[in-house]
PDB file of C-alpha atoms in Angstrom:
ATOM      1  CA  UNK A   4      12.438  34.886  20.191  1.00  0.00           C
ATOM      2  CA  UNK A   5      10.489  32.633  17.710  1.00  0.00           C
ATOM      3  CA  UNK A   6      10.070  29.669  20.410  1.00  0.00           C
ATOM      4  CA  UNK A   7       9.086  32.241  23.209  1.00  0.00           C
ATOM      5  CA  UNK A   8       6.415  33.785  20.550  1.00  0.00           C
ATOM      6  CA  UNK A   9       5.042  30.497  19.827  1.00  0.00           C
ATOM      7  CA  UNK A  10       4.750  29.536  23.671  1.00  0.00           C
ATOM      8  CA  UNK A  11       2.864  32.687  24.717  1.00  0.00           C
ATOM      9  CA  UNK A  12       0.440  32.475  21.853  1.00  0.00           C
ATOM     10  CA  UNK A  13       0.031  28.821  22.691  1.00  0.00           C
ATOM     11  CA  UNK A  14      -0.536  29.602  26.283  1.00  0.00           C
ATOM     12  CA  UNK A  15      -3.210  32.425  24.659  1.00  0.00           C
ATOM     13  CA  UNK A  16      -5.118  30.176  22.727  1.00  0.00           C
ATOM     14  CA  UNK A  17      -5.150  27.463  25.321  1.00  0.00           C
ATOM     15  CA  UNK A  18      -6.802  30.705  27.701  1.00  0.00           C
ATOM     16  CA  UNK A  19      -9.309  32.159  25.669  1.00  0.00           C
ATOM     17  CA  UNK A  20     -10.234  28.943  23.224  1.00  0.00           C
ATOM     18  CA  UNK A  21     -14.084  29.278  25.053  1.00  0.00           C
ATOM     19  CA  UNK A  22     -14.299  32.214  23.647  1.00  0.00           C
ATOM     20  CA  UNK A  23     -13.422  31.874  20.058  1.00  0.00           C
ATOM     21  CA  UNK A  24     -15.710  31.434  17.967  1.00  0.00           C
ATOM     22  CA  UNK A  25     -15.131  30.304  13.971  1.00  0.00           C
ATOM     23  CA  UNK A  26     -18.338  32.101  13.276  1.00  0.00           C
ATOM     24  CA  UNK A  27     -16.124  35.732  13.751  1.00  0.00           C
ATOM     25  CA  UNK A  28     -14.277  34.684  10.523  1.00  0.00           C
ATOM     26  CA  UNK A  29     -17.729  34.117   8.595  1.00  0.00           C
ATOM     27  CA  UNK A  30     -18.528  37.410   9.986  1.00  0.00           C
ATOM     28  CA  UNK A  31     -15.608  39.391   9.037  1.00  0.00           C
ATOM     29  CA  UNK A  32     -16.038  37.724   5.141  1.00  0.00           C
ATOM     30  CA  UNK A  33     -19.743  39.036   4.918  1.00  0.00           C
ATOM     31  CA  UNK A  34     -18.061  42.642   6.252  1.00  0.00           C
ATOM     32  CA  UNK A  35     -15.787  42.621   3.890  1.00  0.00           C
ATOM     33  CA  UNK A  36     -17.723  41.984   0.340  1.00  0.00           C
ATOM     34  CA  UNK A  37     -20.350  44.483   1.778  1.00  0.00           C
ATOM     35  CA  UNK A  38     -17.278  47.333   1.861  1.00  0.00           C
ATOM     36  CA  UNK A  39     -16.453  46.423  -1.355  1.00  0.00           C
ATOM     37  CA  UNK A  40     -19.562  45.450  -3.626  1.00  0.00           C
ATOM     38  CA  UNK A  41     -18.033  44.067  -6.076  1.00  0.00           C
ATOM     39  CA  UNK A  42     -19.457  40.439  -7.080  1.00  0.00           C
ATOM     40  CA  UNK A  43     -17.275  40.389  -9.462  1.00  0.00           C
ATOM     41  CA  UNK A  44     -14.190  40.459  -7.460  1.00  0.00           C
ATOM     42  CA  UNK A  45     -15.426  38.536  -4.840  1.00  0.00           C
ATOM     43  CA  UNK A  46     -15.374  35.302  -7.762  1.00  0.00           C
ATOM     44  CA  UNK A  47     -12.580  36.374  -9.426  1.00  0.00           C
ATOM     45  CA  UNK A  48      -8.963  34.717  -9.624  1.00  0.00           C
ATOM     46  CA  UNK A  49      -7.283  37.628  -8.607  1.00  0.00           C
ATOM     47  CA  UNK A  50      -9.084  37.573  -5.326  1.00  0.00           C
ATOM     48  CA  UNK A  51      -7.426  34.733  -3.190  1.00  0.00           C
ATOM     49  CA  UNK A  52      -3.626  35.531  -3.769  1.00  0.00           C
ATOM     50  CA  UNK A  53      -4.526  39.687  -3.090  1.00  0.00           C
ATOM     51  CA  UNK A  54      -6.269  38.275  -0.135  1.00  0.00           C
ATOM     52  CA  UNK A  55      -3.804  36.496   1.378  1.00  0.00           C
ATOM     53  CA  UNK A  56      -1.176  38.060   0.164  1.00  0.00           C
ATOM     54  CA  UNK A  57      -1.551  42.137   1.140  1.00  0.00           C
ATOM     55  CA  UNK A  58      -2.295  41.283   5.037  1.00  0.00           C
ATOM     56  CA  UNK A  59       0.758  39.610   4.874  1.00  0.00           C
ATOM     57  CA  UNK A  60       2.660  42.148   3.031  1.00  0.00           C
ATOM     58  CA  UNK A  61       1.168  44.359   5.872  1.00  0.00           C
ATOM     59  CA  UNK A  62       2.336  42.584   9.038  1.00  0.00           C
ATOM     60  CA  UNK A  63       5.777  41.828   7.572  1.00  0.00           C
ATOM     61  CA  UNK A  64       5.946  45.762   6.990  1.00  0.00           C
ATOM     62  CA  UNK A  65       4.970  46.488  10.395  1.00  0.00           C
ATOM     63  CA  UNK A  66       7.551  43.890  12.162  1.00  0.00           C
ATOM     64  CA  UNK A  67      10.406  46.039  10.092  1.00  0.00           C
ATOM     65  CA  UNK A  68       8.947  48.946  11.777  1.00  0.00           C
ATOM     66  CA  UNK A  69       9.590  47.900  15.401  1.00  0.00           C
ATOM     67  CA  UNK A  70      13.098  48.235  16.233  1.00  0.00           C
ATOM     68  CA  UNK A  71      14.327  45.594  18.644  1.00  0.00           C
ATOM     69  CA  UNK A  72      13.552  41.903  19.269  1.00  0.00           C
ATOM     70  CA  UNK A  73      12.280  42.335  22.740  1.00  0.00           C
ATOM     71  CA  UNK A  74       9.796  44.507  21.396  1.00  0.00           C
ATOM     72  CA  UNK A  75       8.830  42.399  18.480  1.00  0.00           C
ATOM     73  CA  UNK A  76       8.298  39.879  21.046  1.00  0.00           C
ATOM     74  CA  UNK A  77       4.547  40.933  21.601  1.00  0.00           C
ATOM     75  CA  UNK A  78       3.762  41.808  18.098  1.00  0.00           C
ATOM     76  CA  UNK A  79       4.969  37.694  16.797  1.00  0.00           C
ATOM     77  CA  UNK A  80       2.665  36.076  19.877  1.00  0.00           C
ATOM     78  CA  UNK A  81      -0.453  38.369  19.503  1.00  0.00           C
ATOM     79  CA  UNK A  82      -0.307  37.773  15.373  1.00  0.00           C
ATOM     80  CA  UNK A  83       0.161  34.121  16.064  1.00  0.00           C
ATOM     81  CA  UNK A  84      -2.231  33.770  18.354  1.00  0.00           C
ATOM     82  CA  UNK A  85      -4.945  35.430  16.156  1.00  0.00           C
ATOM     83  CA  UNK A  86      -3.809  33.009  13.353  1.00  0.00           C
ATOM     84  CA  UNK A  87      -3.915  29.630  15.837  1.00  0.00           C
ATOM     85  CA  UNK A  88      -7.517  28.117  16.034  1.00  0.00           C
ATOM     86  CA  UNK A  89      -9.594  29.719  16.288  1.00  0.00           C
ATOM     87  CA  UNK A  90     -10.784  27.482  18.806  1.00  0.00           C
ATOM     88  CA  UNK A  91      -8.372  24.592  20.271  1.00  0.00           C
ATOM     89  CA  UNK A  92      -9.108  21.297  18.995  1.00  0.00           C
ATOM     90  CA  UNK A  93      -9.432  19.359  22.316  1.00  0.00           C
ATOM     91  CA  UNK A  94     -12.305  21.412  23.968  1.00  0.00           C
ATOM     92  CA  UNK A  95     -14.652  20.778  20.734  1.00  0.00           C
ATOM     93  CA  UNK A  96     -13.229  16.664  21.168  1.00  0.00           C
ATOM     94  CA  UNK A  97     -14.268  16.998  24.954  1.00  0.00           C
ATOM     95  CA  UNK A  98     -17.435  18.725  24.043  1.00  0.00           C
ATOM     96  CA  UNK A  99     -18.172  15.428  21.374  1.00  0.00           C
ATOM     97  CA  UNK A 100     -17.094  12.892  23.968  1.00  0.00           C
ATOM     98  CA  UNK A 101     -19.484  14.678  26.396  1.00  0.00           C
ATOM     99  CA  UNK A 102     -22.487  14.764  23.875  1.00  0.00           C
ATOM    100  CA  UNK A 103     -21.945  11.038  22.958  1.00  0.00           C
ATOM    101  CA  UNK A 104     -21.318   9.837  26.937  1.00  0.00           C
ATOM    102  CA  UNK A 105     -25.216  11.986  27.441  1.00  0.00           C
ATOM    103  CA  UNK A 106     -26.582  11.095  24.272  1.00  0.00           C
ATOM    104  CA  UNK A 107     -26.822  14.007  22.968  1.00  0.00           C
ATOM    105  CA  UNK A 108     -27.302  13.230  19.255  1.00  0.00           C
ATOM    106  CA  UNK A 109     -28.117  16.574  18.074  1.00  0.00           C
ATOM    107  CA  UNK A 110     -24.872  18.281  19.512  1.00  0.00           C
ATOM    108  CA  UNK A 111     -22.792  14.604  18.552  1.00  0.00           C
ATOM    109  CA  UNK A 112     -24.109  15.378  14.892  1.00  0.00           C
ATOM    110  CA  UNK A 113     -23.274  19.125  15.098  1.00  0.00           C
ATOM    111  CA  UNK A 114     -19.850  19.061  16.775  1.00  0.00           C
ATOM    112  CA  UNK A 115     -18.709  15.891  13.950  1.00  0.00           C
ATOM    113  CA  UNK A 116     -19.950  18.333  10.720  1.00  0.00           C
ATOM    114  CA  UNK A 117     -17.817  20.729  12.665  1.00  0.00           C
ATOM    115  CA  UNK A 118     -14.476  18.679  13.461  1.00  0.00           C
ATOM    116  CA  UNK A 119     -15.255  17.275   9.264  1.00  0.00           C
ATOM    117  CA  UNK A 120     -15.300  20.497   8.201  1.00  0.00           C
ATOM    118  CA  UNK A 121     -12.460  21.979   5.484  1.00  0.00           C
ATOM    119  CA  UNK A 122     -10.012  20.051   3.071  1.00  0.00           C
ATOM    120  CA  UNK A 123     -10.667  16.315   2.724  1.00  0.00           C
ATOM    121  CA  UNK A 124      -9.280  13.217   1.344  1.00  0.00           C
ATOM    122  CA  UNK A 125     -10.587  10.713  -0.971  1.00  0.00           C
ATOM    123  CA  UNK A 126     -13.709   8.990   0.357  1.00  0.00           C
ATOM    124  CA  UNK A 127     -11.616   5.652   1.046  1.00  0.00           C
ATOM    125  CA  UNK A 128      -9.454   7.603   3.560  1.00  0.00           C
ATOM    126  CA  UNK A 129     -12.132   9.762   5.018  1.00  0.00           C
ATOM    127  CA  UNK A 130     -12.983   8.783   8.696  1.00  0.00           C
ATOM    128  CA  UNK A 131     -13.618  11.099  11.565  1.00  0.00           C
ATOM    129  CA  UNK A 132     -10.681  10.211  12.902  1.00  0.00           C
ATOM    130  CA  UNK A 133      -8.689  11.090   9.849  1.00  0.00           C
ATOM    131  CA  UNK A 134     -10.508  14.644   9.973  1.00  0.00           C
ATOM    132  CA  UNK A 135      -9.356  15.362  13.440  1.00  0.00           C
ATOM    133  CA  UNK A 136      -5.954  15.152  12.778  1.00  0.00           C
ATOM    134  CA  UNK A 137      -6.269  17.304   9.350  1.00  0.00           C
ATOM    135  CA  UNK A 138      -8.337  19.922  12.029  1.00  0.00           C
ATOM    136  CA  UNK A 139      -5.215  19.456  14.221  1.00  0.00           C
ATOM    137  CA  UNK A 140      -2.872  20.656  11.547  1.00  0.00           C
ATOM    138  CA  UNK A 141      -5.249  23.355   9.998  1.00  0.00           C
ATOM    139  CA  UNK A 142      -5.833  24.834  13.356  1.00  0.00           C
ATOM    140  CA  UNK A 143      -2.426  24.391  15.003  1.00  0.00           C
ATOM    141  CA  UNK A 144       0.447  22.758  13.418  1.00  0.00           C
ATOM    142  CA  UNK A 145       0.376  24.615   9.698  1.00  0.00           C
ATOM    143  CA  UNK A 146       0.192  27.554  10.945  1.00  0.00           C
ATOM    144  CA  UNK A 147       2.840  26.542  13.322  1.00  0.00           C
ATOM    145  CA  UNK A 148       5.431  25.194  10.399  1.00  0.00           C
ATOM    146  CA  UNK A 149       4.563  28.851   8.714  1.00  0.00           C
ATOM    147  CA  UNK A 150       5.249  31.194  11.726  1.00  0.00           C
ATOM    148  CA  UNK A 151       8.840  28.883  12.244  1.00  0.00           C
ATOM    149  CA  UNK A 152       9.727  29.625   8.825  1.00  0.00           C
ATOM    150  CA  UNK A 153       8.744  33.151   7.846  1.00  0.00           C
ATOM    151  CA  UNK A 154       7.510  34.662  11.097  1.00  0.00           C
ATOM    152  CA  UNK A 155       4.067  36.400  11.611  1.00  0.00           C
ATOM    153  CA  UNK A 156       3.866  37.188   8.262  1.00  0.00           C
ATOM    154  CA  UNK A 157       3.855  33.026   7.462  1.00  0.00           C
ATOM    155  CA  UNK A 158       1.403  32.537   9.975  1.00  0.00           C
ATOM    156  CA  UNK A 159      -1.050  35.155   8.287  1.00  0.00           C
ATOM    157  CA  UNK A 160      -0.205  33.825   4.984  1.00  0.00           C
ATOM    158  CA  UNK A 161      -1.768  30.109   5.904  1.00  0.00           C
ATOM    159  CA  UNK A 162      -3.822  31.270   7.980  1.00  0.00           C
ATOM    160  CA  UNK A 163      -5.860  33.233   5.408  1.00  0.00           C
ATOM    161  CA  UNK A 164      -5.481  30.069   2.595  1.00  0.00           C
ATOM    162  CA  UNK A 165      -6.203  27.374   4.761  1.00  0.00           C
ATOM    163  CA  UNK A 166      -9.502  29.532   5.308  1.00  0.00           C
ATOM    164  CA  UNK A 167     -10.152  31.329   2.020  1.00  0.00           C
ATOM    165  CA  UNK A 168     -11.860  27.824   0.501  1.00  0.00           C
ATOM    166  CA  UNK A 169     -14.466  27.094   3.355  1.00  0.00           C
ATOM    167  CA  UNK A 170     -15.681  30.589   3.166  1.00  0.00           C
ATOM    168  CA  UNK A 171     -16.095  30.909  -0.653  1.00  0.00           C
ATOM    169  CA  UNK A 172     -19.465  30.065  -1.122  1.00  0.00           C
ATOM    170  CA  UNK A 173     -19.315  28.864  -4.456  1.00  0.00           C
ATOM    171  CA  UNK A 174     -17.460  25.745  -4.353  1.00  0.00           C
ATOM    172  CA  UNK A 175     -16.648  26.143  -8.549  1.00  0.00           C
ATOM    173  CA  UNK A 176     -15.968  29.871  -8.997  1.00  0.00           C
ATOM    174  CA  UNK A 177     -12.547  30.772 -10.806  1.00  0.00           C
ATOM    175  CA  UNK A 178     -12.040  32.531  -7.071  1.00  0.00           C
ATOM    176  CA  UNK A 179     -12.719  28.847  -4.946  1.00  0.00           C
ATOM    177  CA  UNK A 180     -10.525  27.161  -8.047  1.00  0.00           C
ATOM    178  CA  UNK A 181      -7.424  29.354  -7.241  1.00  0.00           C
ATOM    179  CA  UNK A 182      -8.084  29.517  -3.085  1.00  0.00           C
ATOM    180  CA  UNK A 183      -7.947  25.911  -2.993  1.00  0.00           C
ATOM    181  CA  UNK A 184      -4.879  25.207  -5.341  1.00  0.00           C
ATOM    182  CA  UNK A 185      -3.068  28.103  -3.256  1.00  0.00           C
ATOM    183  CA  UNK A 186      -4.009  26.285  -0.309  1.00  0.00           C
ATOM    184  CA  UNK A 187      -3.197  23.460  -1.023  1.00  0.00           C
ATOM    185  CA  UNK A 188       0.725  24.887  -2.236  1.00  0.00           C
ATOM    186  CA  UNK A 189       1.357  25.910   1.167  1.00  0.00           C
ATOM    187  CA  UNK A 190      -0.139  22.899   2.943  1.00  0.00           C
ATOM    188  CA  UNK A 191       2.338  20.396   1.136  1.00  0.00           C
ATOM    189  CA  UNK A 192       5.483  20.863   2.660  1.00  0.00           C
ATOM    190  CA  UNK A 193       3.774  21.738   6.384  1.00  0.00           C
ATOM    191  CA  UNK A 194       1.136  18.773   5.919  1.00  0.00           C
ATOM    192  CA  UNK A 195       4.118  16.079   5.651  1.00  0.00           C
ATOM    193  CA  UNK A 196       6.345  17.504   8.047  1.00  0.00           C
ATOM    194  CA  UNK A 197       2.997  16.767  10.287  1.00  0.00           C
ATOM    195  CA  UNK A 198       2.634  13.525   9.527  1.00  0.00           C
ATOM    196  CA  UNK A 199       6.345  12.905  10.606  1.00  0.00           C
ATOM    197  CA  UNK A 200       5.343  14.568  13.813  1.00  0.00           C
ATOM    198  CA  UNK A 201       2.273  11.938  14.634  1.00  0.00           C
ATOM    199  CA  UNK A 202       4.235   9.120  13.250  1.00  0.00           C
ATOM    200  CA  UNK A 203       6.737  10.260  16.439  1.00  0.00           C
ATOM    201  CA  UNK A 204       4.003  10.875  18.476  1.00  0.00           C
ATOM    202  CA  UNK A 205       2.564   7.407  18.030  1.00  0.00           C
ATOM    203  CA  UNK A 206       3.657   4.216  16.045  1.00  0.00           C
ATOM    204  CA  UNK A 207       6.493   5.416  13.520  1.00  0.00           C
ATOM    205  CA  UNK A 208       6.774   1.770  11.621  1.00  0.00           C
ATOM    206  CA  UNK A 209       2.620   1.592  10.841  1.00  0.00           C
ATOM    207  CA  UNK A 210       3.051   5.822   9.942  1.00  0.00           C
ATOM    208  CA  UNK A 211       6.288   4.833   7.556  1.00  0.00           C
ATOM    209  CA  UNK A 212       4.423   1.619   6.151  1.00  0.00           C
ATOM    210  CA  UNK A 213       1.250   3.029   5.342  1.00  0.00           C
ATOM    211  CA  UNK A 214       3.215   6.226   3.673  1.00  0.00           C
ATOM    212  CA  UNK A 215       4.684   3.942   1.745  1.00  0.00           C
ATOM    213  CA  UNK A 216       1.551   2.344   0.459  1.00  0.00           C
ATOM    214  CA  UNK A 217       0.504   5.700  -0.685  1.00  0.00           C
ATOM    215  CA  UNK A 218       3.298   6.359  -2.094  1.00  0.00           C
ATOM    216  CA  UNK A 219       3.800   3.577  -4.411  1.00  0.00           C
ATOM    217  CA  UNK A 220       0.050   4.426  -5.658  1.00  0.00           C
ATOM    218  CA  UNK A 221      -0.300   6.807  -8.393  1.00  0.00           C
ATOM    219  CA  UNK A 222      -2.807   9.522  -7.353  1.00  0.00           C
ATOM    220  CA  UNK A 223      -4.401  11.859 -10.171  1.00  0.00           C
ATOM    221  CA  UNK A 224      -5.486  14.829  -7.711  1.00  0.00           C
ATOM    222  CA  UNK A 225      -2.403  15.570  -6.179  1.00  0.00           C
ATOM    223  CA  UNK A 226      -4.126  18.431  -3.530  1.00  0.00           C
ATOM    224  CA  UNK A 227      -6.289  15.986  -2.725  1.00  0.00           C
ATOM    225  CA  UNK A 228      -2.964  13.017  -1.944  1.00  0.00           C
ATOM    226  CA  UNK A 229      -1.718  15.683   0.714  1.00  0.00           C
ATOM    227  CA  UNK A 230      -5.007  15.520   2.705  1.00  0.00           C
ATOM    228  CA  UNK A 231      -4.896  11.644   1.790  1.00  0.00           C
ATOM    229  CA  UNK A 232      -0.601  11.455   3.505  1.00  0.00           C
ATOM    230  CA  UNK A 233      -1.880  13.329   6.495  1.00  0.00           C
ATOM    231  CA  UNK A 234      -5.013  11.083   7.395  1.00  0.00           C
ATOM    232  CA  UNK A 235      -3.812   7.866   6.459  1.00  0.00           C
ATOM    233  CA  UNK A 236      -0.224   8.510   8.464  1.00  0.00           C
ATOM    234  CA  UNK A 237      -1.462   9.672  11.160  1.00  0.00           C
ATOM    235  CA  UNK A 238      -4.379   7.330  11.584  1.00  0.00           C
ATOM    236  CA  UNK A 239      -1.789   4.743  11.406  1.00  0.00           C
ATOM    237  CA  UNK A 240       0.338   5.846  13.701  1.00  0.00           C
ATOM    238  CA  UNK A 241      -2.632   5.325  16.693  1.00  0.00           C
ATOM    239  CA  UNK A 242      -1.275   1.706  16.501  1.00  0.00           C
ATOM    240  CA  UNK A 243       1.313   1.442  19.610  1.00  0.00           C
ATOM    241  CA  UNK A 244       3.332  -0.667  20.785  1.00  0.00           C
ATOM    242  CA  UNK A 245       3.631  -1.688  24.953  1.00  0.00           C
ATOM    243  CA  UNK A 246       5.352  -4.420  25.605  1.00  0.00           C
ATOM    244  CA  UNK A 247       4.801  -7.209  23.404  1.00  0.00           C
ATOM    245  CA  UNK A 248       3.005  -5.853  21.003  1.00  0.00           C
ATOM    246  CA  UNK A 249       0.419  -3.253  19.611  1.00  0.00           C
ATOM    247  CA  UNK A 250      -2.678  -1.634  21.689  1.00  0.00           C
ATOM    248  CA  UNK A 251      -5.416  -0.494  19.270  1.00  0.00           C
ATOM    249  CA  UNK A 252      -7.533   1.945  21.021  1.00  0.00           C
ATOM    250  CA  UNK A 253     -10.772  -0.006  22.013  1.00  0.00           C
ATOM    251  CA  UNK A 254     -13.494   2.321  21.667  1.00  0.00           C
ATOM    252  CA  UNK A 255     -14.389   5.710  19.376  1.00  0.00           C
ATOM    253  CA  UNK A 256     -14.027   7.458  22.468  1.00  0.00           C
ATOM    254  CA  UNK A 257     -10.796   6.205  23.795  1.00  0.00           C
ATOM    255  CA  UNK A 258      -8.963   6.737  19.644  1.00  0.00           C
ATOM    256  CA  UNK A 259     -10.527  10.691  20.616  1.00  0.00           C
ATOM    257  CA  UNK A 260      -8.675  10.514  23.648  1.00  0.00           C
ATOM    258  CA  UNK A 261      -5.848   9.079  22.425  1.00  0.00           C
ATOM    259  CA  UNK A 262      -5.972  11.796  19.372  1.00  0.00           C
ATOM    260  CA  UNK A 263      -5.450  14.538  21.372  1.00  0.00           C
ATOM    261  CA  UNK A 264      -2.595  13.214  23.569  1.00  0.00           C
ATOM    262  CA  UNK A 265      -1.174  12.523  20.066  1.00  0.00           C
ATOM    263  CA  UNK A 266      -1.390  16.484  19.509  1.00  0.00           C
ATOM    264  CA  UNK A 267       0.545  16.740  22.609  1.00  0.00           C
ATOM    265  CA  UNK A 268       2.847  14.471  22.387  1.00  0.00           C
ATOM    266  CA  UNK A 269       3.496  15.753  18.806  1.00  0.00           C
ATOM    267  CA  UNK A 270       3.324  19.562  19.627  1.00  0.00           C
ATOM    268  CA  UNK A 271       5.729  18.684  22.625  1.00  0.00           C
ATOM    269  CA  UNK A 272       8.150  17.255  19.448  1.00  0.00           C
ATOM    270  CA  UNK A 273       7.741  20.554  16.954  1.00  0.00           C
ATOM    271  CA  UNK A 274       8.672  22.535  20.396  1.00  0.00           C
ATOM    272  CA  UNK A 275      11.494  20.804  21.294  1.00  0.00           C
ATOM    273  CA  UNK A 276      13.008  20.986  17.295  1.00  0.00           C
ATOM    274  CA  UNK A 277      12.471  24.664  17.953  1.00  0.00           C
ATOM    275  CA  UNK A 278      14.041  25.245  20.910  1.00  0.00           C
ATOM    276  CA  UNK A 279      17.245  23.017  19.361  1.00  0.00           C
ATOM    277  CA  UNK A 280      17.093  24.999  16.301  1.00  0.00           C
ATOM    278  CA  UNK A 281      17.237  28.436  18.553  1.00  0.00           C
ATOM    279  CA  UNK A 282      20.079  26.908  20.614  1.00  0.00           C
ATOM    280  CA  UNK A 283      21.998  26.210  17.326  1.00  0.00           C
ATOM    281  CA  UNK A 284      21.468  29.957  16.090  1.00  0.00           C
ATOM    282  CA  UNK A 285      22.835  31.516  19.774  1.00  0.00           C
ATOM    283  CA  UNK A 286      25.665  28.790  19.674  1.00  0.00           C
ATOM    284  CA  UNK A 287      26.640  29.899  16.056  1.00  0.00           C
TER     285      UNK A 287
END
């Protein structure tokens, strides 16, 4: 039931991406700290794991209520598909190959602050590229990873971290501390398993070679060496071979094509691991 909950929320956020907005979530925070004034609270330590963890707590709770997997069935896709996105990563790349194809420099400049926006690796990894495919996996593939392993309640669970640290407003609070070191927890495992994904997607021996670069380096932040794993493999794995050798993508607007049939390619992969993994459970 897991596989057909993740294909009708897909099929969800593909349909009503347009009308997601990421501003809803900003929205929701303000609501939220004006029901509870408490300013003390709202910087605390305690704040990001009650956050994340209670709605959790609650949707888990609510699954045991409903008796029956056909009737969970609804309840897993509509949770996941209010955790995917909230808007899917290819219509704000069209919208940026549109602006820079018109010249539109004020919307190329607004979309790119957008698509950079959230965790990010050191500044020698950091490329727009790189940031796409770290949107890809906050957007779609962690959140993905979650809901395979622990259901809706996963998917809540990373869905609220992976957000928790954009929307903190001060970026050195005890409370933006904790989000981003809980964050960045739950993104380790997910964030790697997504880099195998690309590295299938695209050129496996760059995506292995240039892991293993990084991985005979010693890095002192290690939150910020899982953003660095993700960027770097999956950058790498662009590089592809056709024939007799490797095709680079010739143009910034051809590697943003080629990003997002990466995404596809690599989404098709996590779906087909799913349904085997299903298949193995009825077999058994």
């Amino acid at each position: 039931m897991k596989l057909l909950a993740m294909l009708l929320a897909l099929a969800a956020e593909r349909l009503f991406s347009p009308y997601r907005d990421s501003a809803h979530s900003r929205q929701t925070w303000a609501f939220l700290q004006k029901l509870l004034p408490a300013p003390g609270f709202w910087q605390s330590s305690l704040m990001p794991p009650l956050l994340v963890g209670l709605p959790a707590l609650a949707v888990l709770l609510i699954q045991r209520t409903i008796d029956g997997e056909l009737l969970r069935l609804p309840f897993k896709a509509l949770v996941l598909f209010l955790c995917l996105g909230p808007r899917d990563l290819a219509d704000d790349v069209q919208k940026l190959r549109a602006a820079r194809a018109a010249g539109d420099s004020a919307t190329v400049t607004r979309l790119s602050g957008v698509l950079q926006m959230g965790p990010e690796p050191d500044a020698d990894h950091r490329s727009l590229l790189g940031a796409l495919f770290i949107q890809s996996h906050e957007r779609l593939f962690g959140t993905l990873w979650w809901f395979f392993a622990a259901g809706p309640a996963g998917a809540v669970l990373y869905r609220l971290a992976s957000r928790l640290p954009v929307l903190i407003a001060d970026a050195k609070s005890p409370a933006a501390n904790v989000a981003g070191l809980l964050h960045a927890v739950l993104a380790w495992v997910p964030v790697r398993l997504t880099s195998v994904l690309y590295g299938l997607a695209g050129s496996m021996d760059d995506a292995l070679a240039h892991w293993q670069q990084l991985r005979r380096s010693i890095h002192p932040n290690w939150q910020r060496q899982t953003w660095n794993v993700l960027a770097t493999v999956a950058c790498a794995a662009l590089d592809w071979e056709d024939g007799g050798g490797p095709v680079v993508a010739s143009s910034l607007d051809a590697a943003l094509g080629e990003v997002l049939r990466m995404q596809q390619r690599a989404l098709l992969i996590l779906l087909a691991l799913a349904a085997l993994f299903t298949a193995g459970i009825w077999i058994a």
